Amino acid sequence: MTVFHNDEKHPAAADSTLDLEAAKPASIGSGGETDKELSDSTAPTEKPEAPGAKVGLTLTQFWIVMVGLNVGMLLTALDFNIVAPAAPTISSQFNEFTNSAWLGSGFLISFALVLPLYAKLSDIFGRRNLFIFGTVLFIIGSALCGASRSMNMLIWSRVVQGAGAGGIYGLVNVIITDLVPLKDVGNYLATTALVWAIADVAGPLLGGIFTEYASWRWCFYINLCISPISLIVTVIYLRIPAPKVALTEKLKNLDYVGLLTLPGATTCLLLALQWGGNTFPWSDARVIGCFAGAAALLAIFLVNIFKFAKDPLLPAYFFTNRTLLAINAAEFCFGANLIGMMYYVPQFFQIIFGDSALISGVGLIPMMVGLLIGNPIAAQITSRKGMSKINVIWGGLIMVLMCGLITRWNTHTSRAEAVVLLVFLGIGQGAVFSGLLLTAQVAVPPQEIGVATGLVIFSQTVGDIFGVAVFATVYINQVHPALLRIPGLTSDDIRSISQDIHAIRKNFEAQTQMAIIDAHSKALQHGWWLMFAFAATMVLVSLIAKQNKFT
């Protein structure tokens, strides 16, 4: 069994060292039943340490479940970026260009705001039930997207799809924690990292292929063909039991104030980040109003947690636990760095090397390869040494070093240099990916791992949006004045470049081309420095977290 050594204060411990073996008669699964009850009812055939044995799965059944979970994860990850290549075609078909950005934003906002809700509700209604619900919702949203007859219908269908995808993504990580010993979780999270890396590269490729050779609607219909695999496997094999509590009692104990205020605050915050510097200036009343609304709703949420809620959406001690606070702050910075780099590295390749959108997306493969190297290394360190925070430190330092070197990228940077730096950046990101999550999970009692996991993933998702938003603001604020200073370049020319970056090489003579490319390169350098700052901040705040050890 696993013993957690933790100096943080929470209701389960009165002293500085928490021994969960002494605090409970047997380890608690997500459904609230003890190991003894599970063994009596399911008679596991594997050794207690074997993956899946905690819930009575044979090794074969465990891997079938893992395949089902990762199929769901793959489709969720694909839908983050599969629509991007199809967006211009969709906009042309519906003759609606002003709201096309919401094809991505609508999905991402609903995805983020449901993450902590699924985690908490799965503690009440059971992991299996909530995962099935999320998968069905994702399938319904995908069907509606494919059948959409207007841009508005498609955007709202993407919102539904995102609400299902958030449940799949959040609960896959929680369910894996339920199935295997915590010190070995990193080994199995490596499979989800592999799936996500594949989707990051394959998403834009598939989106382009479907749009060019079939129909953009197949970006969504493909989910209807493959998602049932995940659903069927979950229904048949996933045996994590739900709590045996009457429905009326479950509904009575729900934190309704939290269920309303946290999603409300999240929506306001993400709208402000999406609008600010893009749709509206940061000083616009609508952007400021969203930030103010987020702050007010968050204040109500916290007061409710500390003063009124009997079973709050997030335990009150989460907000006084130094490890959880530090890890969530670090996860926010990690998300900002990860997605900021993934979004703007292809743009650098298009501008400097003249790559097409397709080839520039392939240019991310070195970073994905590095991630797939770093993640298993970190998993082995955790499994053998029983430590997770150390992966955040060494991986974070690699990220800081690589981001520092990337700030030197300019018009003379070679492709070979870019590839090498991206491989090592990915190695650092892969180590941090599992290190942060495991450090948070070991800081809480087993029955609260699900909620802690949901909060960490939520922090990363908000960081994802924030990183892209602030990079865009810095980049645009630098490049626009620089372009205006180029002799002979008109406002119409600048507008045409913003709509099609390849217009630089199509429409201008060599000297003007070089001036435009140089302006973009120098503007991107400010964004690279921002990514460096996120990586450095991540390392610094993670030092605050307690070094937990699995024994």
Coordinates of C-alpha atoms in Angstrom, one line a residue:
M1 CA 0.0 0.0 0.0
T2 CA 1.1 3.6 -0.5
V3 CA 2.0 5.9 2.4
F4 CA 1.9 9.6 1.7
H5 CA 4.3 11.8 3.7
N6 CA 3.0 15.3 3.6
D7 CA 3.5 18.4 5.8
E8 CA 0.3 20.1 4.5
K9 CA -2.6 20.8 6.8
H10 CA -6.0 19.3 5.9
P11 CA -8.9 17.7 7.7
A12 CA -7.5 14.2 7.4
A13 CA -4.4 15.0 9.5
A14 CA -3.8 16.8 12.8
D15 CA 0.0 16.5 12.7
S16 CA 2.7 17.2 10.1
T17 CA 2.9 13.7 8.9
L18 CA 0.0 12.0 7.3
D19 CA -0.2 8.2 7.4
L20 CA -3.2 7.2 5.4
E21 CA -2.9 3.6 6.3
A22 CA -3.7 4.5 9.9
A23 CA -6.3 7.0 8.9
K24 CA -8.5 4.4 7.1
P25 CA -9.2 0.7 7.3
A26 CA -8.5 0.1 3.7
S27 CA -7.7 2.3 0.6
I28 CA -10.7 4.0 -0.8
G29 CA -11.7 3.8 -4.4
S30 CA -13.5 6.5 -6.3
G31 CA -16.8 4.9 -5.5
G32 CA -16.3 5.1 -1.7
E33 CA -16.0 1.3 -1.2
T34 CA -13.0 -0.2 0.7
D35 CA -10.5 -2.7 -0.8
K36 CA -12.0 -5.5 1.3
E37 CA -15.5 -4.9 -0.1
L38 CA -14.1 -4.8 -3.6
S39 CA -12.2 -8.0 -3.1
D40 CA -15.2 -9.8 -1.7
S41 CA -17.4 -8.8 -4.6
T42 CA -15.0 -8.9 -7.6
A43 CA -12.3 -11.5 -6.5
P44 CA -9.4 -9.9 -8.3
T45 CA -7.2 -12.5 -10.0
E46 CA -4.1 -10.3 -10.1
K47 CA -1.6 -9.5 -7.4
P48 CA -2.5 -6.3 -5.4
E49 CA 0.4 -4.4 -7.2
A50 CA -0.8 -5.4 -10.7
P51 CA -2.5 -2.7 -12.8
G52 CA -6.3 -3.0 -12.6
A53 CA -6.2 -5.4 -9.6
K54 CA -7.5 -2.7 -7.3
V55 CA -10.9 -2.9 -9.0
G56 CA -10.9 -6.6 -9.9
L57 CA -9.6 -6.4 -13.5
T58 CA -7.3 -9.0 -15.0
L59 CA -4.2 -7.7 -16.8
T60 CA -5.9 -8.3 -20.2
Q61 CA -9.1 -6.4 -19.1
F62 CA -6.9 -3.6 -17.8
W63 CA -5.2 -3.1 -21.1
I64 CA -8.6 -3.3 -22.9
V65 CA -9.8 -0.5 -20.6
M66 CA -6.6 1.5 -21.3
V67 CA -7.2 1.2 -25.1
G68 CA -10.8 2.4 -24.6
L69 CA -9.7 5.4 -22.5
N70 CA -7.0 6.4 -24.9
V71 CA -9.3 6.2 -27.9
G72 CA -11.5 8.7 -26.1
M73 CA -8.4 10.8 -25.3
L74 CA -7.2 10.7 -28.9
L75 CA -10.5 12.0 -30.3
T76 CA -10.7 14.7 -27.6
A77 CA -7.2 15.9 -28.5
L78 CA -7.8 15.8 -32.2
D79 CA -10.8 18.1 -31.8
F80 CA -8.6 20.8 -30.3
N81 CA -7.0 21.6 -33.7
I82 CA -8.6 19.5 -36.4
V83 CA -11.0 22.4 -37.2
A84 CA -8.3 25.0 -37.8
P85 CA -7.5 24.0 -41.5
A86 CA -11.2 23.7 -42.2
A87 CA -12.2 27.1 -40.7
P88 CA -11.7 29.1 -44.0
T89 CA -13.8 26.7 -46.0
I90 CA -16.5 26.6 -43.3
S91 CA -16.6 30.4 -43.2
S92 CA -16.9 30.6 -47.0
Q93 CA -19.7 28.0 -47.1
F94 CA -21.8 29.8 -44.4
N95 CA -20.7 33.2 -45.6
E96 CA -19.8 34.1 -42.0
F97 CA -16.2 35.3 -41.3
T98 CA -16.6 37.4 -38.2
N99 CA -17.4 34.6 -35.8
S100 CA -15.2 31.9 -37.2
A101 CA -12.7 32.2 -34.2
W102 CA -15.5 30.9 -32.0
L103 CA -15.2 27.5 -33.6
G104 CA -12.1 27.0 -31.4
S105 CA -13.0 29.3 -28.6
G106 CA -16.4 27.8 -27.9
F107 CA -15.0 24.3 -27.7
L108 CA -12.1 25.4 -25.4
I109 CA -14.2 27.5 -23.0
S110 CA -16.8 24.8 -22.4
F111 CA -14.0 22.2 -22.1
A112 CA -12.2 24.2 -19.4
L113 CA -15.3 25.1 -17.3
V114 CA -16.5 21.6 -16.9
L115 CA -13.2 20.0 -15.8
P116 CA -13.6 20.6 -12.0
L117 CA -17.3 19.8 -12.2
Y118 CA -16.7 16.3 -13.7
A119 CA -14.0 15.6 -11.1
K120 CA -16.3 16.4 -8.2
L121 CA -19.4 14.8 -9.6
S122 CA -17.6 11.6 -10.3
D123 CA -16.8 11.3 -6.6
I124 CA -20.5 11.5 -6.0
F125 CA -22.1 9.6 -8.9
G126 CA -19.1 7.4 -9.9
R127 CA -16.3 7.7 -12.4
R128 CA -17.8 5.2 -14.8
N129 CA -21.2 6.9 -15.0
L130 CA -19.7 10.4 -15.5
F131 CA -17.2 9.1 -18.2
I132 CA -20.1 7.5 -20.1
F133 CA -22.1 10.7 -19.8
G134 CA -19.1 12.7 -21.1
T135 CA -18.6 10.3 -24.0
V136 CA -22.3 10.4 -25.0
L137 CA -22.3 14.2 -24.8
F138 CA -19.2 14.3 -27.0
I139 CA -20.8 12.0 -29.6
I140 CA -24.0 14.1 -29.6
G141 CA -22.0 17.3 -30.0
S142 CA -20.0 15.8 -32.9
A143 CA -23.2 14.7 -34.7
L144 CA -24.6 18.2 -34.3
C145 CA -21.4 19.7 -35.6
G146 CA -21.4 17.5 -38.7
A147 CA -25.1 18.3 -39.4
S148 CA -24.9 22.0 -38.8
R149 CA -26.6 24.3 -41.3
S150 CA -25.3 27.6 -40.0
M151 CA -22.3 29.1 -38.3
N152 CA -24.3 29.7 -35.1
M153 CA -25.5 26.1 -35.0
L154 CA -21.9 24.9 -35.5
I155 CA -20.5 27.1 -32.8
W156 CA -23.1 26.0 -30.2
S157 CA -22.6 22.4 -31.3
R158 CA -18.8 22.9 -30.6
V159 CA -19.8 24.1 -27.1
V160 CA -21.7 20.9 -26.5
Q161 CA -18.8 18.8 -27.9
G162 CA -16.3 20.6 -25.7
A163 CA -18.5 19.9 -22.6
G164 CA -18.2 16.2 -23.4
A165 CA -14.5 16.4 -24.3
G166 CA -13.7 18.0 -20.9
G167 CA -15.3 15.1 -19.1
I168 CA -13.3 12.5 -21.2
Y169 CA -10.0 14.3 -20.8
G170 CA -10.3 15.0 -17.1
L171 CA -11.6 11.6 -16.1
V172 CA -9.1 9.6 -18.1
N173 CA -6.4 10.9 -15.8
V174 CA -8.4 10.3 -12.7
I175 CA -9.5 6.7 -13.7
I176 CA -5.9 5.7 -14.4
T177 CA -5.1 6.8 -10.9
D178 CA -7.9 4.6 -9.6
L179 CA -6.6 1.6 -11.6
V180 CA -2.9 1.5 -10.7
P181 CA -0.7 2.1 -7.7
L182 CA 0.0 5.8 -7.4
K183 CA 3.8 5.5 -7.7
D184 CA 3.3 3.8 -11.0
V185 CA 0.8 6.2 -12.4
G186 CA 3.5 8.1 -14.4
N187 CA 4.2 5.0 -16.5
Y188 CA 0.6 4.9 -17.7
L189 CA 0.2 8.6 -18.0
A190 CA 2.9 8.3 -20.6
T191 CA 0.4 6.5 -22.9
T192 CA -1.9 9.6 -22.7
A193 CA 1.1 11.8 -23.5
L194 CA 1.8 9.7 -26.5
V195 CA -1.8 9.9 -27.7
W196 CA -1.9 13.7 -27.2
A197 CA 1.4 14.1 -29.1
I198 CA 0.1 12.1 -32.0
A199 CA -3.1 14.1 -32.1
D200 CA -1.3 17.4 -32.0
V201 CA 0.5 16.5 -35.2
A202 CA -2.3 14.5 -36.8
G203 CA -5.2 16.9 -36.1
P204 CA -4.3 19.6 -38.6
L205 CA -3.2 17.0 -41.2
L206 CA -6.5 15.2 -41.0
G207 CA -8.5 18.5 -41.0
G208 CA -6.7 19.5 -44.2
I209 CA -7.2 16.1 -45.8
F210 CA -10.9 15.9 -45.0
T211 CA -11.6 19.4 -46.1
E212 CA -9.7 19.0 -49.4
Y213 CA -10.7 15.5 -50.4
A214 CA -14.0 14.8 -48.7
S215 CA -15.9 17.4 -46.6
W216 CA -15.1 19.5 -43.5
R217 CA -18.1 17.7 -41.9
W218 CA -15.9 14.6 -41.6
C219 CA -13.8 16.4 -39.1
F220 CA -16.7 15.6 -36.8
Y221 CA -18.3 12.5 -38.3
I222 CA -15.0 10.6 -37.7
N223 CA -15.8 10.8 -34.0
L224 CA -19.1 9.0 -34.6
C225 CA -17.2 6.1 -36.2
I226 CA -14.5 5.7 -33.5
S227 CA -16.1 7.0 -30.2
P228 CA -18.3 4.0 -29.8
I229 CA -15.2 1.9 -29.2
S230 CA -14.4 3.9 -26.0
L231 CA -18.1 3.8 -25.0
I232 CA -18.5 0.0 -25.4
V233 CA -15.2 -0.8 -23.6
T234 CA -16.3 1.5 -20.7
V235 CA -19.7 0.0 -20.4
I236 CA -18.4 -3.6 -20.4
Y237 CA -15.1 -3.5 -18.6
L238 CA -14.7 -0.4 -16.4
R239 CA -15.7 -1.6 -12.9
I240 CA -15.0 1.3 -10.7
P241 CA -18.1 1.2 -8.4
A242 CA -20.3 4.2 -7.7
P243 CA -21.0 5.2 -4.1
K244 CA -24.0 3.3 -2.7
V245 CA -25.9 6.4 -1.6
A246 CA -29.6 7.2 -2.4
L247 CA -30.1 9.7 -5.3
T248 CA -32.0 12.1 -3.0
E249 CA -29.0 12.1 -0.6
K250 CA -26.6 12.7 -3.4
L251 CA -28.6 15.7 -4.7
K252 CA -29.0 17.0 -1.2
N253 CA -25.3 17.1 -0.6
L254 CA -24.4 18.9 -3.9
D255 CA -22.7 22.3 -3.6
Y256 CA -25.1 24.2 -5.9
V257 CA -23.5 27.6 -5.2
G258 CA -20.1 26.2 -6.2
L259 CA -21.7 24.5 -9.3
L260 CA -23.0 27.9 -10.4
T261 CA -20.2 30.3 -9.4
L262 CA -17.1 28.4 -10.5
P263 CA -18.3 27.8 -14.1
G264 CA -19.5 31.4 -14.2
A265 CA -16.2 32.8 -13.0
T266 CA -14.4 30.5 -15.5
T267 CA -16.6 31.7 -18.4
C268 CA -16.0 35.4 -17.6
L269 CA -12.3 34.9 -17.3
L270 CA -11.9 32.9 -20.5
L271 CA -14.1 35.4 -22.4
A272 CA -11.9 38.2 -21.2
L273 CA -8.8 36.4 -22.3
Q274 CA -10.3 35.5 -25.7
W275 CA -11.6 39.1 -26.4
G276 CA -8.7 41.1 -24.9
G277 CA -6.3 42.3 -27.6
N278 CA -8.1 40.4 -30.3
T279 CA -11.8 41.2 -30.7
F280 CA -11.6 44.2 -28.3
P281 CA -8.8 46.3 -26.8
W282 CA -7.8 45.2 -23.2
S283 CA -9.2 48.6 -22.0
D284 CA -12.7 47.8 -23.5
A285 CA -15.5 47.9 -21.0
R286 CA -16.6 44.4 -22.0
V287 CA -13.2 42.9 -21.3
I288 CA -12.9 44.8 -18.0
G289 CA -16.4 43.8 -17.1
C290 CA -15.6 40.1 -17.7
F291 CA -12.5 40.3 -15.4
A292 CA -14.6 42.0 -12.7
G293 CA -17.4 39.4 -13.0
A294 CA -14.8 36.6 -12.7
A295 CA -13.4 38.2 -9.6
A296 CA -16.8 38.7 -8.0
L297 CA -18.0 35.2 -8.7
L298 CA -14.7 33.7 -7.5
A299 CA -15.1 35.7 -4.2
I300 CA -18.6 34.2 -3.8
F301 CA -17.2 30.8 -4.5
L302 CA -14.5 31.0 -1.9
V303 CA -16.8 32.5 0.8
N304 CA -19.2 29.6 0.2
I305 CA -16.4 27.1 0.5
F306 CA -15.0 28.4 3.8
K307 CA -18.3 29.4 5.4
F308 CA -21.4 27.6 4.2
A309 CA -20.9 24.5 2.0
K310 CA -21.2 21.2 3.7
D311 CA -19.5 19.3 0.9
P312 CA -17.9 22.0 -1.2
L313 CA -17.0 21.5 -4.9
L314 CA -13.3 22.0 -3.9
P315 CA -12.2 21.3 -0.3
A316 CA -11.4 24.4 1.6
Y317 CA -7.9 23.2 2.5
F318 CA -7.0 23.1 -1.2
F319 CA -6.6 26.9 -0.9
T320 CA -4.3 26.8 2.1
N321 CA -2.2 23.9 1.1
R322 CA 1.1 25.3 -0.1
T323 CA 1.8 22.3 -2.4
L324 CA -1.5 22.4 -4.2
L325 CA -1.3 26.2 -4.6
A326 CA 2.2 26.0 -5.9
I327 CA 1.5 23.1 -8.3
N328 CA -1.6 24.8 -9.7
A329 CA 0.3 28.0 -10.3
A330 CA 3.1 26.0 -12.0
E331 CA 0.6 24.1 -14.1
F332 CA -0.9 27.4 -15.3
C333 CA 2.6 28.6 -16.4
F334 CA 3.3 25.2 -18.0
G335 CA 0.1 25.3 -20.0
A336 CA 0.9 28.9 -21.1
N337 CA 4.4 27.8 -22.3
L338 CA 3.3 24.5 -23.9
I339 CA 0.5 25.9 -26.0
G340 CA 2.1 29.2 -26.7
M341 CA 5.1 27.4 -28.2
M342 CA 2.9 24.9 -30.1
Y343 CA 0.8 27.8 -31.6
Y344 CA 3.6 30.1 -32.6
V345 CA 6.5 27.8 -33.6
P346 CA 4.6 26.8 -36.8
Q347 CA 4.0 30.5 -37.5
F348 CA 7.8 31.1 -37.2
F349 CA 8.4 28.3 -39.7
Q350 CA 5.9 29.8 -42.1
I351 CA 7.5 33.2 -41.9
I352 CA 11.2 32.4 -41.8
F353 CA 11.4 29.2 -43.8
G354 CA 8.4 29.9 -46.1
D355 CA 6.7 26.6 -45.0
S356 CA 3.1 25.8 -45.9
A357 CA 0.6 25.5 -43.1
L358 CA 0.8 21.7 -43.5
I359 CA 4.6 21.5 -43.3
S360 CA 4.9 24.0 -40.5
G361 CA 2.6 21.7 -38.4
V362 CA 4.9 18.7 -39.2
G363 CA 7.6 21.0 -37.8
L364 CA 6.2 20.3 -34.3
I365 CA 7.1 16.6 -34.5
P366 CA 10.6 17.2 -32.9
M367 CA 8.9 18.7 -29.9
M368 CA 6.5 15.8 -29.7
V369 CA 9.3 13.3 -30.0
G370 CA 11.1 15.0 -27.1
L371 CA 8.0 14.9 -25.0
L372 CA 7.7 11.2 -25.6
I373 CA 11.3 10.8 -24.5
G374 CA 11.0 13.0 -21.4
N375 CA 7.7 11.5 -20.1
P376 CA 8.9 7.9 -19.7
I377 CA 12.2 9.0 -18.2
A378 CA 10.2 11.0 -15.5
A379 CA 7.9 8.0 -15.0
Q380 CA 10.8 5.7 -14.3
I381 CA 12.3 8.2 -11.8
T382 CA 9.0 8.3 -10.0
S383 CA 8.6 4.6 -10.0
R384 CA 12.1 3.7 -8.9
K385 CA 12.9 6.7 -6.6
G386 CA 9.4 7.4 -5.3
M387 CA 9.7 11.1 -6.1
S388 CA 7.8 13.3 -8.5
K389 CA 8.7 16.9 -7.8
I390 CA 12.3 16.3 -9.0
N391 CA 10.9 15.8 -12.5
V392 CA 9.4 19.2 -12.5
I393 CA 12.8 20.7 -11.5
W394 CA 15.0 19.0 -14.0
G395 CA 12.4 19.2 -16.7
G396 CA 11.7 22.8 -16.0
L397 CA 15.3 23.8 -16.1
I398 CA 15.7 22.2 -19.5
M399 CA 12.6 24.2 -20.6
V400 CA 14.2 27.4 -19.3
L401 CA 17.4 26.8 -21.1
M402 CA 15.8 25.9 -24.4
C403 CA 13.4 28.8 -24.2
G404 CA 16.4 31.1 -23.5
L405 CA 18.1 29.8 -26.6
I406 CA 15.0 30.1 -28.7
T407 CA 14.8 33.9 -27.9
R408 CA 17.9 34.1 -30.2
W409 CA 15.9 32.8 -33.2
N410 CA 16.0 35.3 -36.1
T411 CA 16.0 35.4 -39.9
H412 CA 19.3 33.5 -40.0
T413 CA 18.2 30.6 -37.8
S414 CA 18.8 27.2 -39.5
R415 CA 16.1 24.5 -39.5
A416 CA 18.6 22.1 -37.9
E417 CA 19.1 24.4 -34.9
A418 CA 15.3 24.7 -34.6
V419 CA 14.8 21.0 -34.6
V420 CA 17.5 20.3 -32.0
L421 CA 16.1 23.0 -29.6
L422 CA 12.6 21.7 -30.0
V423 CA 13.6 18.1 -29.2
F424 CA 15.2 19.2 -25.9
L425 CA 12.3 21.5 -25.1
G426 CA 10.0 18.6 -25.6
I427 CA 12.1 16.4 -23.2
G428 CA 11.7 19.0 -20.5
Q429 CA 8.0 19.4 -21.1
G430 CA 7.5 15.6 -21.0
A431 CA 9.1 15.4 -17.6
V432 CA 7.1 18.3 -16.2
F433 CA 3.8 17.0 -17.7
S434 CA 3.6 14.0 -15.3
G435 CA 5.7 15.5 -12.5
L436 CA 3.2 18.3 -11.7
L437 CA 0.2 16.1 -11.8
L438 CA 1.7 13.4 -9.5
T439 CA 3.0 15.9 -7.0
A440 CA -0.5 17.3 -6.6
Q441 CA -2.1 13.8 -6.4
V442 CA 0.3 12.7 -3.6
A443 CA -0.5 15.8 -1.6
V444 CA -4.1 14.8 -0.9
P445 CA -5.9 11.7 0.6
P446 CA -6.9 9.1 -2.0
Q447 CA -10.6 10.0 -1.9
E448 CA -9.7 13.5 -3.1
I449 CA -7.3 12.6 -5.8
G450 CA -10.1 13.0 -8.4
V451 CA -10.9 16.6 -7.4
A452 CA -7.2 17.5 -7.2
T453 CA -6.6 16.1 -10.6
G454 CA -9.5 18.1 -12.1
L455 CA -8.2 21.3 -10.5
V456 CA -4.7 20.8 -11.9
I457 CA -5.9 20.1 -15.4
F458 CA -8.2 23.1 -15.1
S459 CA -5.3 25.3 -14.2
Q460 CA -3.3 24.1 -17.2
T461 CA -6.2 24.7 -19.6
V462 CA -6.7 28.3 -18.4
G463 CA -2.9 28.7 -18.8
D464 CA -3.2 27.4 -22.4
I465 CA -5.7 30.1 -23.3
F466 CA -3.7 32.8 -21.4
G467 CA -0.4 31.9 -23.0
V468 CA -1.8 32.2 -26.5
A469 CA -3.7 35.4 -25.7
V470 CA -0.8 37.3 -24.2
F471 CA 1.7 36.1 -26.9
A472 CA -0.7 37.3 -29.5
T473 CA -1.0 40.7 -27.8
V474 CA 2.7 41.1 -27.4
Y475 CA 3.4 40.0 -31.0
I476 CA 0.7 42.2 -32.6
N477 CA 1.7 45.2 -30.6
Q478 CA 5.3 44.8 -31.8
V479 CA 4.8 43.8 -35.4
H480 CA 2.2 46.3 -36.5
P481 CA 4.3 49.5 -35.7
A482 CA 7.3 47.8 -37.3
L483 CA 5.5 47.1 -40.5
L484 CA 4.2 50.7 -40.7
R485 CA 7.8 51.9 -40.7
I486 CA 8.7 49.9 -43.8
P487 CA 8.8 52.3 -46.8
G488 CA 6.1 51.8 -49.4
L489 CA 4.0 49.4 -47.3
T490 CA 0.4 50.4 -47.1
S491 CA -2.4 49.6 -44.6
D492 CA -3.9 47.3 -47.2
D493 CA -0.6 45.5 -47.6
I494 CA -0.4 44.9 -43.9
R495 CA -4.0 43.7 -43.8
S496 CA -3.3 41.2 -46.7
I497 CA -0.3 39.9 -44.8
S498 CA -2.3 39.4 -41.6
Q499 CA -4.9 37.4 -43.6
D500 CA -2.4 35.3 -45.5
I501 CA 1.2 35.1 -44.2
H502 CA 2.3 33.6 -47.5
A503 CA 1.5 36.9 -49.2
I504 CA 4.9 38.1 -48.0
R505 CA 6.6 36.0 -50.7
K506 CA 3.9 36.3 -53.3
N507 CA 3.2 40.0 -53.4
F508 CA 6.5 41.9 -52.6
E509 CA 9.9 42.3 -54.1
A510 CA 13.0 40.8 -52.4
Q511 CA 14.1 43.9 -50.3
T512 CA 10.6 44.5 -49.0
Q513 CA 10.2 40.8 -48.3
M514 CA 13.3 40.7 -46.1
A515 CA 12.1 43.8 -44.2
I516 CA 8.7 42.3 -43.5
I517 CA 10.2 39.0 -42.4
D518 CA 12.7 40.7 -40.1
A519 CA 9.9 42.7 -38.5
H520 CA 7.9 39.5 -37.8
S521 CA 11.0 37.8 -36.5
K522 CA 11.8 40.6 -34.0
A523 CA 8.2 40.7 -32.9
L524 CA 8.2 37.0 -32.3
Q525 CA 11.3 37.4 -30.1
H526 CA 9.3 39.3 -27.6
G527 CA 6.9 36.4 -27.5
W528 CA 9.8 33.9 -27.0
W529 CA 10.9 36.0 -24.0
L530 CA 7.4 35.6 -22.6
M531 CA 7.6 31.8 -23.0
F532 CA 11.0 32.0 -21.2
A533 CA 9.4 33.9 -18.4
F534 CA 6.6 31.4 -18.0
A535 CA 9.1 28.5 -17.9
A536 CA 11.2 30.3 -15.3
T537 CA 8.2 31.2 -13.1
M538 CA 7.0 27.6 -13.3
V539 CA 10.3 26.3 -11.9
L540 CA 10.4 29.0 -9.1
V541 CA 6.9 28.4 -7.8
S542 CA 7.3 24.7 -8.0
L543 CA 10.1 25.0 -5.5
I544 CA 7.5 26.0 -2.9
A545 CA 5.8 22.7 -3.2
K546 CA 6.8 20.0 -0.7
Q547 CA 8.9 17.2 -2.1
N548 CA 6.6 14.2 -1.7
K549 CA 7.9 10.7 -1.7
F550 CA 6.1 7.5 -2.5
T551 CA 7.1 4.6 -0.3

